Amino acid sequence: MGTDNLIFLELLEWFDDTGQELVHRLPEKGSGEIKFGAQLIVRESQAAVFFYQGKAVGAFGPGRHTLKTANIPILTKIASLPWAMESPLKAEVFFANLKTFTNLKWGTRDPVAFKDKDLGLVRLRAFGVFNLKIVQPVLFINTLAGTQGIYTSADVSDYLNQVVVSRFNDYIGEQLSSIFDLPEHYDELGKGLAQRLREDFSAFGLNLTHLYINAVTPPPEVQQAIDDKSRLGLFDDMNKLMQMKTAMAMEKIAESPQGIASDGAQAGLGLGLGMMLPGIFTQQMPFPATQPADQTALTTACPECRNQIPLDAKFCPQCGHQQVIFARCEYCGKNITPGTKFCPRCGRQVVEKTKEKVCRNCGTKNLPDSIFCNQCGEKY
């Protein structure tokens, strides 16, 4: 879209050739003079937000839309003579990519501190991947993308990685008391961490669809201690098994009048059957069939009254709650209309910014609602 176009109307559309762009603005550089009657084309995997005179005035779903501004071809240029032939009626269109962005990596750049009940302070490294999707385009643009012409997944991953690592440190501090219990809780930790992070992501108009923990690695000396304890546990189980088998064999020998050789053979046969039974049961137990994926619903629940409403509804027909989120109260989650100073639900001021939390022990800055310090592991 050229900025020196005096006569013709604009046709606004966007294709993501890289597969990494979350938001793309037209025009990419500077501001535009979009004329009255310009055509906006939005694909199924996109949403468009129209900004006019510095404000978001509408969000558009898939289809062709006609934009209305006060810029009239030729006449507006003549009227803008006092502004050096540049119209003050600026307008931009932000395209939001609504696809699911997969395989975004998270991990600890520096080891996080974890207080183990047996080993004391242990430095842990953790790595994994997560998937995210834009669900509230206006909120995402106003909180993260801002006025950038192109905003990619790489731009947002650094900050989200910090959020994931901080929540991971808090979560394992609450759920685990020793890293010896870590291997058997990988799935539970992944699900619980994802559930906690969804609230953080929703504050930016994002949905965390999946999160996976690939590895949690302690220092080499701690790994050696875990391996040693696993070996000791294996030896203890083998000793108990051998003691039980010996006692059963001795009991058979004492009861049978035919001699030791016959009972010894029977004891060996029993031991062999005991080792074969787990494999037999495993083959006989079928795995549950995979359920087909749910079809994409055409309706969604209103966050205020929980009634079902159309996906493209801008207001709830039951309670009138605004569905297009421009901002959100950080205390109660109520949708805030532009220019609001106080939340209409809880009455708190919505313009103040939350300060970072500083650890009293080492002075490290953490997220505002962190429970444990990422540097020293102390609890607030």
mmCIF file of C-alpha atoms in Angstrom:
data_model
loop_
_atom_site.group_PDB
_atom_site.id
_atom_site.type_symbol
_atom_site.label_atom_id
_atom_site.label_comp_id
_atom_site.label_asym_id
_atom_site.label_seq_id
_atom_site.Cartn_x
_atom_site.Cartn_y
_atom_site.Cartn_z
ATOM 1 C CA MET A 1 0.000 0.000 0.000
ATOM 2 C CA GLY A 2 1.651 3.255 -1.128
ATOM 3 C CA THR A 3 1.448 6.402 0.957
ATOM 4 C CA ASP A 4 1.491 8.665 -2.113
ATOM 5 C CA ASN A 5 -1.626 7.140 -3.673
ATOM 6 C CA LEU A 6 -3.991 10.050 -4.414
ATOM 7 C CA ILE A 7 -6.780 8.472 -6.450
ATOM 8 C CA PHE A 8 -7.164 4.699 -6.090
ATOM 9 C CA LEU A 9 -8.581 2.864 -3.078
ATOM 10 C CA GLU A 10 -6.506 0.331 -1.162
ATOM 11 C CA LEU A 11 -6.926 -3.449 -1.202
ATOM 12 C CA LEU A 12 -5.522 -4.719 2.108
ATOM 13 C CA GLU A 13 -4.529 -8.378 2.544
ATOM 14 C CA TRP A 14 -1.566 -10.300 3.991
ATOM 15 C CA PHE A 15 0.156 -13.654 3.492
ATOM 16 C CA ASP A 16 2.666 -15.101 5.987
ATOM 17 C CA ASP A 17 5.503 -16.473 3.856
ATOM 18 C CA THR A 18 7.770 -17.254 6.824
ATOM 19 C CA GLY A 19 5.294 -19.087 9.067
ATOM 20 C CA GLN A 20 6.735 -17.235 12.099
ATOM 21 C CA GLU A 21 4.810 -13.933 12.137
ATOM 22 C CA LEU A 22 2.237 -13.457 14.893
ATOM 23 C CA VAL A 23 1.261 -9.916 13.871
ATOM 24 C CA HIS A 24 1.791 -7.961 10.642
ATOM 25 C CA ARG A 25 0.900 -4.270 10.218
ATOM 26 C CA LEU A 26 -0.092 -2.483 7.015
ATOM 27 C CA PRO A 27 1.700 -0.275 6.224
ATOM 28 C CA GLU A 28 4.825 -1.883 7.735
ATOM 29 C CA LYS A 29 6.657 1.456 8.108
ATOM 30 C CA GLY A 30 5.098 4.659 9.317
ATOM 31 C CA SER A 31 1.370 5.317 9.223
ATOM 32 C CA GLY A 32 -1.108 5.129 6.366
ATOM 33 C CA GLU A 33 -3.813 7.267 4.834
ATOM 34 C CA ILE A 34 -6.370 4.547 4.212
ATOM 35 C CA LYS A 35 -9.232 5.984 2.186
ATOM 36 C CA PHE A 36 -12.974 5.710 2.588
ATOM 37 C CA GLY A 37 -14.140 2.501 0.905
ATOM 38 C CA ALA A 38 -10.848 0.592 1.101
ATOM 39 C CA GLN A 39 -11.328 -3.183 0.948
ATOM 40 C CA LEU A 40 -9.979 -5.476 3.675
ATOM 41 C CA ILE A 41 -9.675 -9.222 2.989
ATOM 42 C CA VAL A 42 -9.167 -11.544 5.981
ATOM 43 C CA ARG A 43 -8.419 -15.287 5.653
ATOM 44 C CA GLU A 44 -9.819 -18.083 7.836
ATOM 45 C CA SER A 45 -6.619 -18.345 9.882
ATOM 46 C CA GLN A 46 -6.424 -14.578 10.463
ATOM 47 C CA ALA A 47 -8.062 -11.733 12.324
ATOM 48 C CA ALA A 48 -7.679 -8.030 11.515
ATOM 49 C CA VAL A 49 -7.764 -5.037 13.864
ATOM 50 C CA PHE A 50 -8.428 -1.585 12.365
ATOM 51 C CA PHE A 51 -6.741 1.371 14.089
ATOM 52 C CA TYR A 52 -8.015 4.833 13.144
ATOM 53 C CA GLN A 53 -6.591 8.050 14.597
ATOM 54 C CA GLY A 54 -4.555 6.050 17.103
ATOM 55 C CA LYS A 55 -7.422 3.930 18.466
ATOM 56 C CA ALA A 56 -8.612 0.390 17.805
ATOM 57 C CA VAL A 57 -12.072 0.883 16.339
ATOM 58 C CA GLY A 58 -12.897 -2.629 15.186
ATOM 59 C CA ALA A 59 -11.882 -6.269 14.911
ATOM 60 C CA PHE A 60 -12.723 -8.243 11.764
ATOM 61 C CA GLY A 61 -13.043 -11.971 11.142
ATOM 62 C CA PRO A 62 -12.738 -13.931 7.870
ATOM 63 C CA GLY A 63 -14.266 -12.325 4.778
ATOM 64 C CA ARG A 64 -14.194 -9.051 2.821
ATOM 65 C CA HIS A 65 -14.860 -5.806 4.693
ATOM 66 C CA THR A 66 -15.241 -2.163 3.669
ATOM 67 C CA LEU A 67 -13.330 0.368 5.788
ATOM 68 C CA LYS A 68 -14.739 3.803 6.538
ATOM 69 C CA THR A 69 -12.487 6.782 7.168
ATOM 70 C CA ALA A 70 -12.611 10.520 6.502
ATOM 71 C CA ASN A 71 -9.865 10.283 3.868
ATOM 72 C CA ILE A 72 -11.440 11.143 0.497
ATOM 73 C CA PRO A 73 -9.306 10.738 -2.642
ATOM 74 C CA ILE A 74 -7.733 14.047 -3.845
ATOM 75 C CA LEU A 75 -9.917 16.207 -1.559
ATOM 76 C CA THR A 76 -8.154 15.066 1.608
ATOM 77 C CA LYS A 77 -4.761 15.863 0.069
ATOM 78 C CA ILE A 78 -5.889 19.374 -0.793
ATOM 79 C CA ALA A 79 -7.310 19.871 2.714
ATOM 80 C CA SER A 80 -4.021 18.641 4.274
ATOM 81 C CA LEU A 81 -2.002 21.517 2.777
ATOM 82 C CA PRO A 82 -1.274 23.052 6.249
ATOM 83 C CA TRP A 83 0.329 19.701 7.246
ATOM 84 C CA ALA A 84 2.698 19.600 4.268
ATOM 85 C CA MET A 85 0.228 17.568 2.164
ATOM 86 C CA GLU A 86 0.131 14.796 4.786
ATOM 87 C CA SER A 87 -3.301 13.902 6.129
ATOM 88 C CA PRO A 88 -3.602 13.858 9.950
ATOM 89 C CA LEU A 89 -6.298 11.162 9.660
ATOM 90 C CA LYS A 90 -3.952 8.204 10.023
ATOM 91 C CA ALA A 91 -5.082 4.583 9.892
ATOM 92 C CA GLU A 92 -3.410 1.179 10.109
ATOM 93 C CA VAL A 93 -4.531 -2.430 9.898
ATOM 94 C CA PHE A 94 -2.957 -5.137 12.074
ATOM 95 C CA PHE A 95 -3.278 -8.732 10.883
ATOM 96 C CA ALA A 96 -3.080 -11.377 13.641
ATOM 97 C CA ASN A 97 -2.083 -14.951 12.737
ATOM 98 C CA LEU A 98 -4.495 -17.291 14.549
ATOM 99 C CA LYS A 99 -2.718 -20.562 13.792
ATOM 100 C CA THR A 100 -1.074 -22.619 16.566
ATOM 101 C CA PHE A 101 2.647 -21.878 16.824
ATOM 102 C CA THR A 102 4.385 -25.136 17.745
ATOM 103 C CA ASN A 103 7.785 -26.215 19.037
ATOM 104 C CA LEU A 104 8.610 -22.965 20.852
ATOM 105 C CA LYS A 105 11.486 -23.829 23.149
ATOM 106 C CA TRP A 106 11.827 -22.887 26.806
ATOM 107 C CA GLY A 107 14.721 -23.544 29.140
ATOM 108 C CA THR A 108 16.878 -22.192 31.944
ATOM 109 C CA ARG A 109 19.787 -20.069 30.739
ATOM 110 C CA ASP A 110 21.235 -20.211 34.251
ATOM 111 C CA PRO A 111 20.491 -23.019 36.736
ATOM 112 C CA VAL A 112 17.594 -22.285 39.093
ATOM 113 C CA ALA A 113 17.943 -22.906 42.821
ATOM 114 C CA PHE A 114 15.944 -25.726 44.446
ATOM 115 C CA LYS A 115 16.081 -26.594 48.156
ATOM 116 C CA ASP A 116 16.130 -30.363 48.491
ATOM 117 C CA LYS A 117 15.255 -31.901 51.872
ATOM 118 C CA ASP A 118 18.061 -34.461 51.531
ATOM 119 C CA LEU A 119 20.735 -32.714 49.486
ATOM 120 C CA GLY A 120 20.251 -29.067 50.460
ATOM 121 C CA LEU A 121 20.556 -26.362 47.775
ATOM 122 C CA VAL A 122 20.680 -27.901 44.289
ATOM 123 C CA ARG A 123 21.028 -26.063 40.955
ATOM 124 C CA LEU A 124 18.670 -27.455 38.312
ATOM 125 C CA ARG A 125 18.451 -26.945 34.563
ATOM 126 C CA ALA A 126 15.188 -27.641 32.743
ATOM 127 C CA PHE A 127 14.260 -27.747 29.070
ATOM 128 C CA GLY A 128 11.101 -28.287 27.042
ATOM 129 C CA VAL A 129 8.760 -26.977 24.348
ATOM 130 C CA PHE A 130 5.359 -25.284 24.318
ATOM 131 C CA ASN A 131 2.660 -24.331 21.801
ATOM 132 C CA LEU A 132 0.701 -21.088 21.816
ATOM 133 C CA LYS A 133 -2.110 -19.413 19.902
ATOM 134 C CA ILE A 134 -3.515 -15.871 19.730
ATOM 135 C CA VAL A 135 -7.103 -15.860 21.017
ATOM 136 C CA GLN A 136 -7.603 -12.127 21.708
ATOM 137 C CA PRO A 137 -5.894 -10.166 18.885
ATOM 138 C CA VAL A 138 -6.667 -6.670 20.221
ATOM 139 C CA LEU A 139 -5.363 -7.487 23.704
ATOM 140 C CA PHE A 140 -2.208 -9.090 22.267
ATOM 141 C CA ILE A 141 -1.465 -6.062 20.055
ATOM 142 C CA ASN A 142 -2.038 -3.567 22.873
ATOM 143 C CA THR A 143 0.052 -5.466 25.456
ATOM 144 C CA LEU A 144 2.925 -7.067 23.512
ATOM 145 C CA ALA A 145 3.140 -6.259 19.793
ATOM 146 C CA GLY A 146 2.575 -2.499 20.152
ATOM 147 C CA THR A 147 3.287 -0.466 17.024
ATOM 148 C CA GLN A 148 5.872 -2.801 15.482
ATOM 149 C CA GLY A 149 5.395 -3.497 11.801
ATOM 150 C CA ILE A 150 6.264 -7.198 12.144
ATOM 151 C CA TYR A 151 6.098 -9.218 15.368
ATOM 152 C CA THR A 152 7.344 -12.818 15.210
ATOM 153 C CA SER A 153 7.379 -15.812 17.538
ATOM 154 C CA ALA A 154 11.083 -15.146 18.205
ATOM 155 C CA ASP A 155 10.226 -11.675 19.559
ATOM 156 C CA VAL A 156 7.800 -13.041 22.151
ATOM 157 C CA SER A 157 9.635 -16.255 23.089
ATOM 158 C CA ASP A 158 12.330 -14.559 25.217
ATOM 159 C CA TYR A 159 9.814 -13.002 27.598
ATOM 160 C CA LEU A 160 7.546 -16.058 27.691
ATOM 161 C CA ASN A 161 10.588 -18.236 28.401
ATOM 162 C CA GLN A 162 11.277 -16.128 31.507
ATOM 163 C CA VAL A 163 7.662 -16.582 32.633
ATOM 164 C CA VAL A 164 7.780 -20.365 32.097
ATOM 165 C CA VAL A 165 11.066 -20.761 34.000
ATOM 166 C CA SER A 166 9.838 -18.667 36.937
ATOM 167 C CA ARG A 167 6.585 -20.639 37.183
ATOM 168 C CA PHE A 168 8.528 -23.912 36.875
ATOM 169 C CA ASN A 169 10.727 -22.920 39.817
ATOM 170 C CA ASP A 170 7.686 -22.047 41.936
ATOM 171 C CA TYR A 171 5.781 -25.183 40.970
ATOM 172 C CA ILE A 172 8.477 -27.752 41.732
ATOM 173 C CA GLY A 173 9.151 -25.951 45.020
ATOM 174 C CA GLU A 174 5.505 -26.488 45.991
ATOM 175 C CA GLN A 175 5.025 -30.014 44.609
ATOM 176 C CA LEU A 176 8.372 -31.727 45.351
ATOM 177 C CA SER A 177 10.531 -31.918 48.445
ATOM 178 C CA SER A 178 13.326 -33.991 46.904
ATOM 179 C CA ILE A 179 14.624 -34.431 43.362
ATOM 180 C CA PHE A 180 14.749 -38.181 43.989
ATOM 181 C CA ASP A 181 10.962 -38.085 43.361
ATOM 182 C CA LEU A 182 11.348 -36.144 40.096
ATOM 183 C CA PRO A 183 11.405 -38.932 37.445
ATOM 184 C CA GLU A 184 7.994 -40.337 38.402
ATOM 185 C CA HIS A 185 6.292 -36.921 38.328
ATOM 186 C CA TYR A 186 7.235 -35.617 34.858
ATOM 187 C CA ASP A 187 3.709 -35.866 33.402
ATOM 188 C CA GLU A 188 2.061 -34.384 36.492
ATOM 189 C CA LEU A 189 4.534 -31.509 36.569
ATOM 190 C CA GLY A 190 3.967 -30.770 32.882
ATOM 191 C CA LYS A 191 0.171 -30.690 33.218
ATOM 192 C CA GLY A 192 0.195 -28.666 36.442
ATOM 193 C CA LEU A 193 2.724 -26.171 35.094
ATOM 194 C CA ALA A 194 0.692 -25.694 31.891
ATOM 195 C CA GLN A 195 -2.465 -25.041 33.913
ATOM 196 C CA ARG A 196 -0.728 -22.390 35.997
ATOM 197 C CA LEU A 197 0.830 -20.707 32.958
ATOM 198 C CA ARG A 198 -2.467 -20.391 31.060
ATOM 199 C CA GLU A 199 -3.506 -17.566 33.370
ATOM 200 C CA ASP A 200 -0.236 -15.715 32.672
ATOM 201 C CA PHE A 201 -0.574 -16.191 28.921
ATOM 202 C CA SER A 202 -4.237 -15.119 28.883
ATOM 203 C CA ALA A 203 -3.228 -11.699 30.235
ATOM 204 C CA PHE A 204 -1.634 -11.086 26.806
ATOM 205 C CA GLY A 205 -4.458 -12.570 24.728
ATOM 206 C CA LEU A 206 -2.590 -15.879 24.246
ATOM 207 C CA ASN A 207 -3.605 -19.469 24.911
ATOM 208 C CA LEU A 208 -1.004 -22.036 25.979
ATOM 209 C CA THR A 209 -2.275 -25.142 24.179
ATOM 210 C CA HIS A 210 0.466 -27.586 25.253
ATOM 211 C CA LEU A 211 3.611 -27.622 27.380
ATOM 212 C CA TYR A 212 6.138 -30.434 27.649
ATOM 213 C CA ILE A 213 9.070 -30.963 30.026
ATOM 214 C CA ASN A 214 11.807 -32.732 28.077
ATOM 215 C CA ALA A 215 14.463 -32.885 30.799
ATOM 216 C CA VAL A 216 15.330 -31.662 34.280
ATOM 217 C CA THR A 217 19.064 -32.087 34.853
ATOM 218 C CA PRO A 218 20.813 -31.617 38.210
ATOM 219 C CA PRO A 219 24.636 -31.258 38.479
ATOM 220 C CA PRO A 220 26.740 -34.372 37.637
ATOM 221 C CA GLU A 221 27.469 -35.205 41.276
ATOM 222 C CA VAL A 222 23.733 -35.132 42.097
ATOM 223 C CA GLN A 223 22.966 -37.326 39.072
ATOM 224 C CA GLN A 224 25.513 -39.846 40.396
ATOM 225 C CA ALA A 225 23.754 -39.838 43.782
ATOM 226 C CA ILE A 226 20.387 -40.515 42.095
ATOM 227 C CA ASP A 227 21.884 -43.414 40.094
ATOM 228 C CA ASP A 228 23.418 -44.875 43.246
ATOM 229 C CA LYS A 229 20.114 -44.715 45.108
ATOM 230 C CA SER A 230 18.304 -46.375 42.181
ATOM 231 C CA ARG A 231 20.819 -49.236 42.220
ATOM 232 C CA LEU A 232 20.388 -49.693 45.964
ATOM 233 C CA GLY A 233 16.633 -49.840 45.562
ATOM 234 C CA LEU A 234 16.994 -52.471 42.832
ATOM 235 C CA PHE A 235 19.268 -54.584 45.022
ATOM 236 C CA ASP A 236 16.811 -54.354 47.936
ATOM 237 C CA ASP A 237 13.940 -55.567 45.724
ATOM 238 C CA MET A 238 16.027 -58.462 44.358
ATOM 239 C CA ASN A 239 17.000 -59.517 47.873
ATOM 240 C CA LYS A 240 13.368 -59.545 48.990
ATOM 241 C CA LEU A 241 12.376 -61.580 45.924
ATOM 242 C CA MET A 242 15.095 -64.151 46.494
ATOM 243 C CA GLN A 243 14.208 -64.416 50.165
ATOM 244 C CA MET A 244 10.553 -65.067 49.306
ATOM 245 C CA LYS A 245 11.416 -67.694 46.668
ATOM 246 C CA THR A 246 13.808 -69.450 49.051
ATOM 247 C CA ALA A 247 11.165 -69.564 51.784
ATOM 248 C CA MET A 248 8.576 -71.007 49.372
ATOM 249 C CA ALA A 249 11.038 -73.647 48.125
ATOM 250 C CA MET A 250 11.929 -74.667 51.681
ATOM 251 C CA GLU A 251 8.256 -74.971 52.546
ATOM 252 C CA LYS A 252 7.646 -77.267 49.557
ATOM 253 C CA ILE A 253 10.650 -79.413 50.459
ATOM 254 C CA ALA A 254 9.419 -79.822 54.022
ATOM 255 C CA GLU A 255 5.916 -80.849 52.906
ATOM 256 C CA SER A 256 6.800 -83.244 50.035
ATOM 257 C CA PRO A 257 7.843 -86.854 50.876
ATOM 258 C CA GLN A 258 9.509 -87.456 47.464
ATOM 259 C CA GLY A 259 12.780 -85.699 48.176
ATOM 260 C CA ILE A 260 14.682 -82.521 47.537
ATOM 261 C CA ALA A 261 15.307 -82.950 43.786
ATOM 262 C CA SER A 262 11.642 -82.993 42.839
ATOM 263 C CA ASP A 263 10.815 -79.924 44.946
ATOM 264 C CA GLY A 264 13.852 -78.063 43.644
ATOM 265 C CA ALA A 265 12.601 -78.569 40.115
ATOM 266 C CA GLN A 266 9.150 -77.363 41.132
ATOM 267 C CA ALA A 267 10.630 -74.260 42.766
ATOM 268 C CA GLY A 268 12.601 -73.490 39.590
ATOM 269 C CA LEU A 269 9.467 -73.947 37.509
ATOM 270 C CA GLY A 270 7.575 -71.578 39.805
ATOM 271 C CA LEU A 271 10.310 -68.963 39.493
ATOM 272 C CA GLY A 272 10.189 -69.171 35.693
ATOM 273 C CA LEU A 273 6.407 -68.811 35.631
ATOM 274 C CA GLY A 274 6.638 -65.833 37.981
ATOM 275 C CA MET A 275 8.925 -64.029 35.533
ATOM 276 C CA MET A 276 6.735 -64.926 32.530
ATOM 277 C CA LEU A 277 3.405 -63.784 33.987
ATOM 278 C CA PRO A 278 4.007 -59.995 33.656
ATOM 279 C CA GLY A 279 4.684 -60.401 29.908
ATOM 280 C CA ILE A 280 1.566 -62.554 29.449
ATOM 281 C CA PHE A 281 -0.655 -60.021 31.223
ATOM 282 C CA THR A 282 0.864 -57.180 29.212
ATOM 283 C CA GLN A 283 -0.030 -58.878 25.919
ATOM 284 C CA GLN A 284 -3.571 -59.651 27.078
ATOM 285 C CA MET A 285 -4.302 -56.092 28.278
ATOM 286 C CA PRO A 286 -5.176 -53.949 25.226
ATOM 287 C CA PHE A 287 -4.265 -50.290 25.152
ATOM 288 C CA PRO A 288 -7.215 -47.889 25.162
ATOM 289 C CA ALA A 289 -8.252 -46.762 21.716
ATOM 290 C CA THR A 290 -7.391 -43.238 20.761
ATOM 291 C CA GLN A 291 -10.424 -41.019 20.815
ATOM 292 C CA PRO A 292 -11.031 -38.924 17.707
ATOM 293 C CA ALA A 293 -10.321 -35.229 18.016
ATOM 294 C CA ASP A 294 -13.273 -33.046 18.855
ATOM 295 C CA GLN A 295 -14.737 -30.986 16.095
ATOM 296 C CA THR A 296 -14.132 -27.275 16.359
ATOM 297 C CA ALA A 297 -17.097 -25.737 18.128
ATOM 298 C CA LEU A 298 -19.049 -22.945 16.445
ATOM 299 C CA THR A 299 -19.866 -21.355 19.798
ATOM 300 C CA THR A 300 -17.968 -20.355 22.895
ATOM 301 C CA ALA A 301 -18.836 -19.535 26.490
ATOM 302 C CA CYS A 302 -19.199 -15.927 27.610
ATOM 303 C CA PRO A 303 -16.577 -15.340 30.354
ATOM 304 C CA GLU A 304 -19.101 -13.264 32.342
ATOM 305 C CA CYS A 305 -22.384 -15.256 32.340
ATOM 306 C CA ARG A 306 -21.068 -18.598 30.859
ATOM 307 C CA ASN A 307 -23.902 -18.779 28.282
ATOM 308 C CA GLN A 308 -23.058 -20.090 24.802
ATOM 309 C CA ILE A 309 -22.557 -17.337 22.203
ATOM 310 C CA PRO A 310 -21.337 -17.283 18.553
ATOM 311 C CA LEU A 311 -17.558 -17.260 18.050
ATOM 312 C CA ASP A 312 -17.633 -13.954 16.141
ATOM 313 C CA ALA A 313 -19.901 -12.157 18.634
ATOM 314 C CA LYS A 314 -18.544 -8.802 19.822
ATOM 315 C CA PHE A 315 -21.011 -8.569 22.733
ATOM 316 C CA CYS A 316 -22.825 -11.282 24.693
ATOM 317 C CA PRO A 317 -26.563 -11.224 23.719
ATOM 318 C CA GLN A 318 -27.452 -12.427 27.253
ATOM 319 C CA CYS A 319 -25.522 -10.034 29.553
ATOM 320 C CA GLY A 320 -23.988 -7.503 27.142
ATOM 321 C CA HIS A 321 -20.397 -8.356 28.169
ATOM 322 C CA GLN A 322 -17.815 -7.084 25.676
ATOM 323 C CA GLN A 323 -16.001 -9.974 23.924
ATOM 324 C CA VAL A 324 -13.312 -8.011 22.069
ATOM 325 C CA ILE A 325 -10.759 -7.331 24.799
ATOM 326 C CA PHE A 326 -8.878 -4.034 24.610
ATOM 327 C CA ALA A 327 -7.411 -4.389 28.132
ATOM 328 C CA ARG A 328 -7.995 -6.571 31.195
ATOM 329 C CA CYS A 329 -7.953 -5.840 34.943
ATOM 330 C CA GLU A 330 -4.914 -7.564 36.424
ATOM 331 C CA TYR A 331 -6.726 -8.115 39.749
ATOM 332 C CA CYS A 332 -10.092 -9.688 38.778
ATOM 333 C CA GLY A 333 -9.795 -10.273 34.997
ATOM 334 C CA LYS A 334 -12.689 -7.976 33.995
ATOM 335 C CA ASN A 335 -12.594 -6.632 30.413
ATOM 336 C CA ILE A 336 -11.694 -2.930 30.478
ATOM 337 C CA THR A 337 -12.856 -0.492 27.814
ATOM 338 C CA PRO A 338 -10.330 2.085 26.487
ATOM 339 C CA GLY A 339 -9.805 5.097 28.747
ATOM 340 C CA THR A 340 -11.154 3.449 31.907
ATOM 341 C CA LYS A 341 -9.278 4.495 35.059
ATOM 342 C CA PHE A 342 -10.901 2.088 37.517
ATOM 343 C CA CYS A 343 -12.199 -1.459 37.094
ATOM 344 C CA PRO A 344 -16.047 -1.547 36.993
ATOM 345 C CA ARG A 345 -16.058 -4.880 38.865
ATOM 346 C CA CYS A 346 -13.483 -4.565 41.689
ATOM 347 C CA GLY A 347 -12.956 -0.762 41.652
ATOM 348 C CA ARG A 348 -9.149 -0.947 41.607
ATOM 349 C CA GLN A 349 -7.016 1.394 39.558
ATOM 350 C CA VAL A 350 -6.058 -0.195 36.244
ATOM 351 C CA VAL A 351 -3.403 2.196 34.981
ATOM 352 C CA GLU A 352 -0.720 1.467 37.560
ATOM 353 C CA LYS A 353 2.036 -0.963 36.596
ATOM 354 C CA THR A 354 3.019 -3.910 38.774
ATOM 355 C CA LYS A 355 6.563 -3.681 40.113
ATOM 356 C CA GLU A 356 9.051 -6.531 40.051
ATOM 357 C CA LYS A 357 9.606 -8.514 43.244
ATOM 358 C CA VAL A 358 13.119 -8.195 44.704
ATOM 359 C CA CYS A 359 14.515 -11.060 46.779
ATOM 360 C CA ARG A 360 15.410 -10.005 50.332
ATOM 361 C CA ASN A 361 18.234 -12.522 50.464
ATOM 362 C CA CYS A 362 20.223 -11.916 47.253
ATOM 363 C CA GLY A 363 18.540 -8.891 45.620
ATOM 364 C CA THR A 364 17.579 -10.708 42.382
ATOM 365 C CA LYS A 365 14.551 -9.343 40.500
ATOM 366 C CA ASN A 366 11.796 -11.900 39.840
ATOM 367 C CA LEU A 367 8.259 -11.812 38.442
ATOM 368 C CA PRO A 368 5.778 -9.854 40.623
ATOM 369 C CA ASP A 369 3.932 -12.911 41.983
ATOM 370 C CA SER A 370 6.887 -15.315 42.232
ATOM 371 C CA ILE A 371 6.972 -17.611 45.261
ATOM 372 C CA PHE A 372 10.625 -18.725 45.128
ATOM 373 C CA CYS A 373 13.717 -16.779 44.025
ATOM 374 C CA ASN A 374 15.256 -18.089 40.774
ATOM 375 C CA GLN A 375 18.788 -17.277 42.014
ATOM 376 C CA CYS A 376 18.981 -18.480 45.629
ATOM 377 C CA GLY A 377 15.787 -20.539 46.032
ATOM 378 C CA GLU A 378 14.578 -18.606 49.093
ATOM 379 C CA LYS A 379 10.816 -18.412 49.593
ATOM 380 C CA TYR A 380 9.233 -14.960 49.775
#
